[in-house]
Tab-separated table of C-alpha atoms and ligand atoms in Angstrom:
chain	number	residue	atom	x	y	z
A	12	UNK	CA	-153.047	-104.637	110.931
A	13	UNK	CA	-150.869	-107.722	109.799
A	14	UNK	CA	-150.390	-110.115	107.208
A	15	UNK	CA	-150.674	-113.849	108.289
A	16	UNK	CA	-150.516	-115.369	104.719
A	17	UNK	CA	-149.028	-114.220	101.557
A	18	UNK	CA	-149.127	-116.485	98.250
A	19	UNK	CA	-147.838	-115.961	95.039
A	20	UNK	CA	-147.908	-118.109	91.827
A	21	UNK	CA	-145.903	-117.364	88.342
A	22	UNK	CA	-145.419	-113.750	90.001
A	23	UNK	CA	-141.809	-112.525	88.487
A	24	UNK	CA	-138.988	-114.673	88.995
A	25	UNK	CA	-141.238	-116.844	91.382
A	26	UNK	CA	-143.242	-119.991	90.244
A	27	UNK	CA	-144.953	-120.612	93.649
A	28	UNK	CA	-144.166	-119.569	97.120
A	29	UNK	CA	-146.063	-119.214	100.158
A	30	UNK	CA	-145.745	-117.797	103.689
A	31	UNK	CA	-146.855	-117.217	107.142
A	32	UNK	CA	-145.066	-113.977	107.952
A	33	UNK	CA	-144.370	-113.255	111.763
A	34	UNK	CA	-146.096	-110.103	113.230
A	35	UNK	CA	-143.313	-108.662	114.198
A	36	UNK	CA	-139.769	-108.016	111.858
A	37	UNK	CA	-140.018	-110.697	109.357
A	38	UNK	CA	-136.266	-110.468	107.227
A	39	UNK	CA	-135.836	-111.774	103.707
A	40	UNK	CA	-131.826	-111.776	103.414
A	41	UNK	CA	-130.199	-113.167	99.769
A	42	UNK	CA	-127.711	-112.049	97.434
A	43	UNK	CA	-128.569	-109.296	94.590
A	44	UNK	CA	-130.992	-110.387	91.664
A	45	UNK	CA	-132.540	-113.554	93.572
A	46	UNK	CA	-136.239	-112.503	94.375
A	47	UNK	CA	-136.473	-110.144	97.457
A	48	UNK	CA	-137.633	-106.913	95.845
A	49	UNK	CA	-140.275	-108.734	93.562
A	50	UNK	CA	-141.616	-110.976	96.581
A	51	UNK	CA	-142.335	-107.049	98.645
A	52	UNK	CA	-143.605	-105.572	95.335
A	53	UNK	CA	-146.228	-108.309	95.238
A	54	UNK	CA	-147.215	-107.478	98.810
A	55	UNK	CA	-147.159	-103.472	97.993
A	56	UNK	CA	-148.957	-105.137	94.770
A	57	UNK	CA	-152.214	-105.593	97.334
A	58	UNK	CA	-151.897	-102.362	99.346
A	59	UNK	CA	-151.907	-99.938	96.188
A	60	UNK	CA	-152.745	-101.974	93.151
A	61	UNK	CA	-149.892	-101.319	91.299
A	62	UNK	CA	-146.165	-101.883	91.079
A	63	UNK	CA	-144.135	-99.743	92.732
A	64	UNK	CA	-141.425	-100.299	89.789
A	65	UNK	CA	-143.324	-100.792	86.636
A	66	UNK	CA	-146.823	-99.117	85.583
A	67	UNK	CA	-147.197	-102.227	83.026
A	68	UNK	CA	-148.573	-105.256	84.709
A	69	UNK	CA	-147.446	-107.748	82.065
A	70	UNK	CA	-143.672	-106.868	83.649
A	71	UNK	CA	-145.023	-108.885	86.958
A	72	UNK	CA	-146.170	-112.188	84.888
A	73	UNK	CA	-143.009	-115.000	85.065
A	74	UNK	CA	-141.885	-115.261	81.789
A	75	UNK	CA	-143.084	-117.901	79.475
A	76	UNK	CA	-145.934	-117.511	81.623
A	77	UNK	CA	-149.654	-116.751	81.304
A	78	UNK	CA	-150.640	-115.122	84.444
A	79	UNK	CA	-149.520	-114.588	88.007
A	80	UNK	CA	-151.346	-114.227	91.079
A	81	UNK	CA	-150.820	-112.835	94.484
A	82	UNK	CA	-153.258	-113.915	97.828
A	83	UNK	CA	-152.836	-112.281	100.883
A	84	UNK	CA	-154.830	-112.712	104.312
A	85	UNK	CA	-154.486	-109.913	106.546
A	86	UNK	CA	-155.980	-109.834	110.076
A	87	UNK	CA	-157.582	-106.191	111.149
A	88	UNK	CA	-159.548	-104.912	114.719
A	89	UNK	CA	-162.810	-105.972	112.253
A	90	UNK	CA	-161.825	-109.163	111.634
A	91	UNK	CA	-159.941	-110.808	108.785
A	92	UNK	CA	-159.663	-109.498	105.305
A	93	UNK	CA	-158.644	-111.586	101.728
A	94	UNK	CA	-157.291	-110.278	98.679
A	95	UNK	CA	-156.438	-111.870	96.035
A	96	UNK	CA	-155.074	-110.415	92.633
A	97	UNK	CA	-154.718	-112.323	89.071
A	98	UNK	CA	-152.761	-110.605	86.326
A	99	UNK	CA	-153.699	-111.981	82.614
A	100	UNK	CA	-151.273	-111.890	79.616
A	101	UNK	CA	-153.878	-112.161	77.139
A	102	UNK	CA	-156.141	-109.168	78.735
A	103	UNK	CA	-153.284	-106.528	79.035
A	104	UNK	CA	-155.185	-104.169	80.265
A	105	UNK	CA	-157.005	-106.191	82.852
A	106	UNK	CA	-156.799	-107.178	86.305
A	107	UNK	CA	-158.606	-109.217	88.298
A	108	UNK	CA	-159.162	-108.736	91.898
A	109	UNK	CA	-160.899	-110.412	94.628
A	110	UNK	CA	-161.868	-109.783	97.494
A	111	UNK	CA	-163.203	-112.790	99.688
A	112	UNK	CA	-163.075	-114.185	96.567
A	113	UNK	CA	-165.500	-112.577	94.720
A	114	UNK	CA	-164.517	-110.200	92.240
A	115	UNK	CA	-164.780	-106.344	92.316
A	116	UNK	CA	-165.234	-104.008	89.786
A	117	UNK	CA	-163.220	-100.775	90.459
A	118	UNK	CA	-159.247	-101.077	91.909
A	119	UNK	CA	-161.034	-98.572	94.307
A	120	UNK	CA	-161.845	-101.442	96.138
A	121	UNK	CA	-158.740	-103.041	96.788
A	122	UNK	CA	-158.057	-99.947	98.687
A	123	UNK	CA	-157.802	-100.367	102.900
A	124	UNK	CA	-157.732	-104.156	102.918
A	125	UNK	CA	-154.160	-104.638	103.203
A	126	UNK	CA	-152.824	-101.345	103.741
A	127	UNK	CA	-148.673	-100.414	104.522
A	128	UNK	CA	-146.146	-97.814	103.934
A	129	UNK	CA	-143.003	-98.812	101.433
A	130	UNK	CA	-139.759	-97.453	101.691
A	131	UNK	CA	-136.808	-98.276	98.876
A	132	UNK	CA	-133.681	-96.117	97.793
A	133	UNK	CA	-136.054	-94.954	94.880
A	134	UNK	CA	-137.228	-92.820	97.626
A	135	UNK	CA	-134.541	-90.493	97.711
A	136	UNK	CA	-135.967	-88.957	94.455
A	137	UNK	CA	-138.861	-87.280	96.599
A	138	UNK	CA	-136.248	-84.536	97.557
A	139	UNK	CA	-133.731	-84.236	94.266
A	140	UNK	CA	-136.612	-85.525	91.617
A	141	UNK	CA	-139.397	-83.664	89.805
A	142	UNK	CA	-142.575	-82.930	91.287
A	143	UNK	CA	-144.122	-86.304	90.099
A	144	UNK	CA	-142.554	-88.189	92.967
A	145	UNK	CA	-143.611	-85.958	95.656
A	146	UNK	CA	-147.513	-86.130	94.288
A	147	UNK	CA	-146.605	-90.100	93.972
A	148	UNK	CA	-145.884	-90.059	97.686
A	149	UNK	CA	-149.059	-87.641	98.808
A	150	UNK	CA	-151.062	-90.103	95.915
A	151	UNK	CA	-150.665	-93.003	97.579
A	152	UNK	CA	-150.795	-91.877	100.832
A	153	UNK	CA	-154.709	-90.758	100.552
A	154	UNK	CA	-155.460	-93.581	98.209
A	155	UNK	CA	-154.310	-96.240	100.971
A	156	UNK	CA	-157.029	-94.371	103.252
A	157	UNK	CA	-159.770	-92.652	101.456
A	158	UNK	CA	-161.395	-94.858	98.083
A	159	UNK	CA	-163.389	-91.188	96.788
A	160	UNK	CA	-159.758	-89.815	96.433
A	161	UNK	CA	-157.965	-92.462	94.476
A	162	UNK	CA	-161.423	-91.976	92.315
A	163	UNK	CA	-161.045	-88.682	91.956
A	164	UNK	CA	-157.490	-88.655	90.746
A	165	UNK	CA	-158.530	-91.639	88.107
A	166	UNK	CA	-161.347	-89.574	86.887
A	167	UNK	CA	-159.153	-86.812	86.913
A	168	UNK	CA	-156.164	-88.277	84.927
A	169	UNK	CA	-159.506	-89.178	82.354
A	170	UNK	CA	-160.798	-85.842	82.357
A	171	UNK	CA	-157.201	-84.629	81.816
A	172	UNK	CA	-156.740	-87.077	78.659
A	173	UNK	CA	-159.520	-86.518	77.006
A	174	UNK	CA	-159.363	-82.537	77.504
A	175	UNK	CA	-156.049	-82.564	75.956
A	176	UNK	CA	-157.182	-84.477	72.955
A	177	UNK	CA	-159.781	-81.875	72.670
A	178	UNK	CA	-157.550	-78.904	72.506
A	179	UNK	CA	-155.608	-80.303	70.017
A	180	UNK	CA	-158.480	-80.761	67.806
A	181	UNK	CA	-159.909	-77.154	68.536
A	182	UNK	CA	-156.180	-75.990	66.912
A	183	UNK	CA	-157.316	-77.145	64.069
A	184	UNK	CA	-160.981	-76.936	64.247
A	185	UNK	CA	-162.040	-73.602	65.865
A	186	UNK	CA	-165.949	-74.540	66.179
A	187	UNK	CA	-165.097	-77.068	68.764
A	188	UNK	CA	-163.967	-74.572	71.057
A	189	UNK	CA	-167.508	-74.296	72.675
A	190	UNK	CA	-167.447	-78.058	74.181
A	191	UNK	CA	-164.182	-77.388	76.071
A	192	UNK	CA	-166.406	-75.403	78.674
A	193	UNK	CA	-168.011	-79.060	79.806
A	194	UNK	CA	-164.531	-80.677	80.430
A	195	UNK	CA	-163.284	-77.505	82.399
A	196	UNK	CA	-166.036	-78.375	84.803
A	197	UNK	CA	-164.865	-81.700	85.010
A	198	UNK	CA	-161.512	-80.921	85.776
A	199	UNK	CA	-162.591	-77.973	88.014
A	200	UNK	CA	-165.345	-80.351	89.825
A	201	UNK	CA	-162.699	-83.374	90.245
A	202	UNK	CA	-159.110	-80.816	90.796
A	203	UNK	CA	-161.185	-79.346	93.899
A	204	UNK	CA	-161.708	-82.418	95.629
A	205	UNK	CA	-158.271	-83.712	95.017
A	206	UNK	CA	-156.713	-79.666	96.240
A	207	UNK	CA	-158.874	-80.178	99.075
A	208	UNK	CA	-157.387	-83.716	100.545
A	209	UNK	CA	-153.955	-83.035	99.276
A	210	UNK	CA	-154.238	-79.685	101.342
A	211	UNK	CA	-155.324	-81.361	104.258
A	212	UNK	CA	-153.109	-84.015	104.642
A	213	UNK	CA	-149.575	-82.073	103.770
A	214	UNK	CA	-150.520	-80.084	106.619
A	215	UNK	CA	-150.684	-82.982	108.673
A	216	UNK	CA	-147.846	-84.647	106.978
A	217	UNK	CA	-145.759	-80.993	107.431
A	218	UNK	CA	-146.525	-81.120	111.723
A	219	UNK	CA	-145.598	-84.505	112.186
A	220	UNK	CA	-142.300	-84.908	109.791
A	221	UNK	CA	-141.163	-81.327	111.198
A	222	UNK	CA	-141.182	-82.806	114.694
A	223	UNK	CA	-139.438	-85.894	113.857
A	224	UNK	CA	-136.968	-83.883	111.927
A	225	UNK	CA	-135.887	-82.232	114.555
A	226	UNK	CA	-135.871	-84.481	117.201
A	227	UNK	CA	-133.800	-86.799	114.692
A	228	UNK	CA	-131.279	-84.057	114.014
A	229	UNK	CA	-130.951	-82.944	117.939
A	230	UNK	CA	-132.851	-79.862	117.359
A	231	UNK	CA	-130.666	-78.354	114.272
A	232	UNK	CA	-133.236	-78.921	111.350
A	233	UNK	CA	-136.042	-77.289	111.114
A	234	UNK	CA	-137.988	-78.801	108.463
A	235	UNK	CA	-140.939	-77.587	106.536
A	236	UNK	CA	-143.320	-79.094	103.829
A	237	UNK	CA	-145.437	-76.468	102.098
A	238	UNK	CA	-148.110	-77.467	99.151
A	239	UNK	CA	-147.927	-76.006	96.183
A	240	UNK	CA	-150.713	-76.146	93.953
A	241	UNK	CA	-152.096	-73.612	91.005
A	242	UNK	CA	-155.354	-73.629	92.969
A	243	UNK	CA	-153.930	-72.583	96.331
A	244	UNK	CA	-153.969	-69.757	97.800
A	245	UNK	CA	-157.419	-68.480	97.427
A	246	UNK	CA	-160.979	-68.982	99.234
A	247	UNK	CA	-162.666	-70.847	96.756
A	248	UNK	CA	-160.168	-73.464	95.087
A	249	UNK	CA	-163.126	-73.284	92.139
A	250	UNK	CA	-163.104	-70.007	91.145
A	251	UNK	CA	-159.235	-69.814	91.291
A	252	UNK	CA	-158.982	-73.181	89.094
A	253	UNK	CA	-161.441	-71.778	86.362
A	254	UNK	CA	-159.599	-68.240	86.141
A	255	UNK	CA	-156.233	-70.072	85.486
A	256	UNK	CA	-157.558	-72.890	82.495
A	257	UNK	CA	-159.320	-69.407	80.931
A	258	UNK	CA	-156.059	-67.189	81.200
A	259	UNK	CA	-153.953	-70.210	79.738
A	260	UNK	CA	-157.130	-71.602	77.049
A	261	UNK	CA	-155.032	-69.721	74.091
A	262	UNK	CA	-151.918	-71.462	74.969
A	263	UNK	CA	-153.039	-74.786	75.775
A	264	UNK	CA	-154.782	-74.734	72.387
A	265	UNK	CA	-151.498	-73.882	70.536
A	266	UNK	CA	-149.630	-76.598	72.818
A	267	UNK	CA	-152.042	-79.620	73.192
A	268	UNK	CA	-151.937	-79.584	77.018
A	269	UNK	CA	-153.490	-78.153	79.721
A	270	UNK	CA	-150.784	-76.139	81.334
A	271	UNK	CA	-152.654	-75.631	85.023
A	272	UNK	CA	-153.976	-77.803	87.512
A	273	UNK	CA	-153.858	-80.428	90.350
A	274	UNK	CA	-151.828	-82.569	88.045
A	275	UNK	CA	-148.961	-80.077	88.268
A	276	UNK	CA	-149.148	-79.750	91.921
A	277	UNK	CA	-145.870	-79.895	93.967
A	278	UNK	CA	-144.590	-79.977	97.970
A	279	UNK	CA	-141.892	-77.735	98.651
A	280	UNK	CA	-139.407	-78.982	100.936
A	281	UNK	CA	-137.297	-76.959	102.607
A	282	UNK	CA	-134.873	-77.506	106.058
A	283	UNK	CA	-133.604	-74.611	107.726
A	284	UNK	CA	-135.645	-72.274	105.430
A	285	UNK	CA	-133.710	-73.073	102.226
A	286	UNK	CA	-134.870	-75.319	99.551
A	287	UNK	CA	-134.110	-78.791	100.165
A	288	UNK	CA	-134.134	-79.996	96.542
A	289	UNK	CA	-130.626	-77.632	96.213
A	290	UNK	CA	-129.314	-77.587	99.309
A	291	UNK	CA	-130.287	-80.337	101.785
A	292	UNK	CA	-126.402	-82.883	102.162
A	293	UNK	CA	-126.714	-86.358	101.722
A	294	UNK	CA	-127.993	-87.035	105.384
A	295	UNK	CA	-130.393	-84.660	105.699
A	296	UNK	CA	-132.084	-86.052	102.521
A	297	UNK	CA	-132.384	-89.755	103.920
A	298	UNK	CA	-133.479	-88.178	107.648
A	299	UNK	CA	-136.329	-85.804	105.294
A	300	UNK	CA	-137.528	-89.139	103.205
A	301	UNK	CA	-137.446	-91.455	106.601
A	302	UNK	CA	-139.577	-88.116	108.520
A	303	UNK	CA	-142.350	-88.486	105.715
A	304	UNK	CA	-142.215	-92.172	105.817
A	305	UNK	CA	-142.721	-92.161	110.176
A	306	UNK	CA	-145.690	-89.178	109.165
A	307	UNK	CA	-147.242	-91.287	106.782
A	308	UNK	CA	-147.288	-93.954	109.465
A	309	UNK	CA	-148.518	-91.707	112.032
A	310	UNK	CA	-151.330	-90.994	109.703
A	311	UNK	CA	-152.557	-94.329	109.166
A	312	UNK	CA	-152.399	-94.844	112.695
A	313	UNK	CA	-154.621	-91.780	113.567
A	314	UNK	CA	-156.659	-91.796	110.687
A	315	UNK	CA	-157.065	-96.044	110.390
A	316	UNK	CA	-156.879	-96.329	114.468
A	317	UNK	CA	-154.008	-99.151	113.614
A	318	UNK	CA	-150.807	-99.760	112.538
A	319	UNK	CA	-150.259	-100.233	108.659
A	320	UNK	CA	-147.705	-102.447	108.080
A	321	UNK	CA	-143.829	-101.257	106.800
A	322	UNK	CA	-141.925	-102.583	103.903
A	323	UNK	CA	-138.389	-101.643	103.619
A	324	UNK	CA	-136.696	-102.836	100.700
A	325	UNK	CA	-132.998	-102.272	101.012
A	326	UNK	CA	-132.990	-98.850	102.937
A	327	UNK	CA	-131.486	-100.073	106.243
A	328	UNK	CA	-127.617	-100.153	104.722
A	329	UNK	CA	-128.246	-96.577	103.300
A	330	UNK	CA	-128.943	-95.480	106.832
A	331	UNK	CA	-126.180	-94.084	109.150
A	332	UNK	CA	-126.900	-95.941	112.684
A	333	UNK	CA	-128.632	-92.762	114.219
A	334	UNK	CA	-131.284	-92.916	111.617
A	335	UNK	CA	-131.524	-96.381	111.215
A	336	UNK	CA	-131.926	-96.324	115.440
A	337	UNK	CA	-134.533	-94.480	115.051
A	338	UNK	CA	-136.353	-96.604	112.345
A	339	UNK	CA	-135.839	-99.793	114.566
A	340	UNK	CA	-136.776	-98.426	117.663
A	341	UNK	CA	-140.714	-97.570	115.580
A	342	UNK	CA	-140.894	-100.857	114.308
A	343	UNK	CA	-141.606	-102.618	117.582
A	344	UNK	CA	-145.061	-103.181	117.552
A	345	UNK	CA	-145.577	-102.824	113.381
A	346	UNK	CA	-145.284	-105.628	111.181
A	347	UNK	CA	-142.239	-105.160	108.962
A	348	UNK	CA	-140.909	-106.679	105.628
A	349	UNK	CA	-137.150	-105.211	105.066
A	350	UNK	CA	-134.571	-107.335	102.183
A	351	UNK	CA	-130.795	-107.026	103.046
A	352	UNK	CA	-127.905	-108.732	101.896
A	353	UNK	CA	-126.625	-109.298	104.688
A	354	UNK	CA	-127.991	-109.175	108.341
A	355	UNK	CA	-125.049	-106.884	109.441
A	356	UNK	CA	-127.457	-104.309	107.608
A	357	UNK	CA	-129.743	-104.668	110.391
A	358	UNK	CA	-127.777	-102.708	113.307
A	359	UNK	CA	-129.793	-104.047	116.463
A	360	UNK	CA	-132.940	-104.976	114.752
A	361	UNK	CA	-135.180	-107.592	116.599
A	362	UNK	CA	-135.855	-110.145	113.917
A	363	UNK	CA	-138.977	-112.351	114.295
A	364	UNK	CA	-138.219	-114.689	111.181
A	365	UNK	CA	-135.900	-114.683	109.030
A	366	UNK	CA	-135.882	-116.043	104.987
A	367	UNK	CA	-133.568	-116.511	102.955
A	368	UNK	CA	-134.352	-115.868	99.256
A	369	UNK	CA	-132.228	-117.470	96.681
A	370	UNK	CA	-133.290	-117.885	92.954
A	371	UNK	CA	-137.013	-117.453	93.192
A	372	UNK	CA	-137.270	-119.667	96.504
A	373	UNK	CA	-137.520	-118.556	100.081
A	374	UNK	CA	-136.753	-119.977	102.632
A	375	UNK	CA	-137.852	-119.693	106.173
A	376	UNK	CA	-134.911	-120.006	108.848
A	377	UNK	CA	-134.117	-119.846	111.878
A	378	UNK	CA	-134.631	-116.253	113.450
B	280	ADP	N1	-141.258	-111.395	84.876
B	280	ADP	C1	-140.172	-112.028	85.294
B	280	ADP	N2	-140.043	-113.369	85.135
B	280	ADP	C2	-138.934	-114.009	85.572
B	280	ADP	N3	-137.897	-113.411	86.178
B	280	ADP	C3	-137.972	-112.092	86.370
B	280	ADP	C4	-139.103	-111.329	85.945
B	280	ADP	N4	-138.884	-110.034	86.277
B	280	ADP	C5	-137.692	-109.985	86.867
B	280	ADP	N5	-137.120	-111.209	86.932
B	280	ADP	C6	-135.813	-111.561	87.517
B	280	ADP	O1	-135.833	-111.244	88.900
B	280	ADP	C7	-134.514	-110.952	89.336
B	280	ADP	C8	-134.468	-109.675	90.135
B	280	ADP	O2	-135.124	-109.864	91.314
B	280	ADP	P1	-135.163	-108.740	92.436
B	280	ADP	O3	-136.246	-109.130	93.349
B	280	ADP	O4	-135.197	-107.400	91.837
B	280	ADP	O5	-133.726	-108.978	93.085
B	280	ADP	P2	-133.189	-108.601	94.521
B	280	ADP	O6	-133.103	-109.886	95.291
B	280	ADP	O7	-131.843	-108.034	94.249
B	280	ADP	O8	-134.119	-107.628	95.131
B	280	ADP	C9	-133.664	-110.758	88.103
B	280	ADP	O9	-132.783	-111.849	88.004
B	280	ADP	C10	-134.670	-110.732	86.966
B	280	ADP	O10	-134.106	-111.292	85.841
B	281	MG	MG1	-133.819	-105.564	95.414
């Protein structure tokens, strides 16, 4: 798939901008602080819904301003597909988003219409950060593909919420205890379905990055992605989840949380057989992150039967000119958004178009 239009309107430091991206490389070079990473985050804005820097939506409103909007036309095998996304001040909570202009419900739906892989240095916390960033990664990566599983994990993170609130009222209140049993089987019904993608996919995720690992690293890295979840490692996923919430029921009670479950889950990443996360250098974490960025790809690909687009917000200078060979020579038939600050950054990267972005304004030059 590609984007052919992308407009946005009192989105961040932007009052109104509008492109025709090429299909190819399209470049947005500037200085530091002038617009690049918030013009990508309003494209990664229509893949996934949210910001990739900022859960609150009010951040991505110009200031002084009441709203901001993104439109994007993408063009798919099927045909052409039009999102468009309005964020209000005054409705904090809400978000508006069209589709062919007519509005839809559930974020759900935003899902698959414009649909990409992002990579920024913020990345690099998938191998030295806690486990939230590697279910972030494995999160999105279903949700851009499958609408039931970014449901699941919303009803989920409800379920979660409202269980917790529960067991902190059963401390106090001991005759309560009996209604916990309906939002086990909630969290049981929903945690199965989410084990049972997440298992699926870091399997494929685990065969794909390995390979490129060790291609990228002339056959010296063997690298290895294993999930890690409180529900694995048993026939029924079920059973196993309801046995752990009963064993821990006391002590989530006295805590307020409910210690097991999906929403713990982790990936352990490990090259050469020894945890990554301790002892993987400098390089080997930047080749690990770029392997699970090419598998994610790979995924879409097989999974979509076409190329999601690639947004690379200032990773190409972190990259020695091996890896950022290897990036480049992927790129050639995928539409790609990277931001430098300079176009030495790019190594031997084709460019199709080039912008330059300079306080809130881009402009398209020469290539
Ligand atoms: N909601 C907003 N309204 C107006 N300006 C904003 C808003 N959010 C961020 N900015 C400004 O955007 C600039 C940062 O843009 P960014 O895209 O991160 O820069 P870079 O080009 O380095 O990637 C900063 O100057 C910041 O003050
Ligand atoms: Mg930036």
């Amino acid at each position: 798939m590609w984007v052919k239009y992308l407009e946005i309107n009192q989105f961040r430091n932007y009052e109104k901008e509008c492109i025709k991206p090429a299909k190819g490389i399209n470049v947005f070079v500037g200085e530091n602080a002038q617009g690049k990473t918030n013009f990508i985050e309003s494209l990664n804005l229509c893949c996934v819904g949210r910001s990739h820097r900022t859960k609150r939506d009010e951040e991505l409103i110009r200031w002084g301003e009441s709203f901001a909007r993104v439109h994007v036309k993408a063009e798919q095998e099927d045909g052409e597909h039009d999102v468009a996304i309005v964020l209000k001040k005054a409705d904090k909570n809400k978000k508006i988003i069209k589709i062919w202009d007519k509005q839809v419900s559930k974020i759900g739906e935003l899902m698959g219409h414009v649909f990409g892989v992002m990579f920024c240095p913020e990345d690099m916390q998938m191998i030295k950060g806690g486990p939230s960033e590697r279910r972030r990664y494995i999160d999105m990566l279903l949700s851009q593909i499958y609408p039931s599983y970014f449901y699941a994990l919303q009803s989920y993170v409800k379920t979660l919420n409202q269980r917790n609130n529960l067991l902190r009222q059963i401390d106090m209140n001991r005759s309560l205890l009996p209604t916990l049993e309906m939002w086990d089987d909630m969290l049981i019904e929903k945690g199965a379905v989410i084990y049972s993608y997440r298992k699926k996919a870091i399997e494929e995720i685990n065969a794909i990055a390995s390979e490129e690992q060790l291609r990228i690293s002339g056959g010296h890295d063997l690298l290895s992605i294993q999930y890690l979840s409180d529900v694995e490692k048993d026939e029924d996923p079920e059973k196993k989840y309801r046995a752990k919430l009963l064993k821990n029921r006391e002590d989530d009670i006295r805590r307020g949380f409910t210690s097991a479950g999906i929403h713990r889950d982790d990936m352990h990443i490990r090259i050469n057989q020894k945890d990554a996360k301790v002892y993987a250098s400098q390089g080997q974490q930047r080749s690990i992150v770029l392997c699970l960025k090419l598998a994610q790809m790979e995924v879409y690909r097989k999974i979509k039967g076409e190329n999601p687009i690639l947004i690379l917000d200032d990773v190409m200078s972190e990259l020695d000119v091996n890896r950022r060979n290897e990036l480049v020579n992927r790129i050639d038939q995928i539409q790609t958004f990277i931001t430098c600050t300079d176009m030495s950054d790019l190594g031997n990267a084709r460019t199709d178009q080039v912008y330059q972005v300079s306080e809130g304004k881009i402009i398209s030059t020469a290539s």
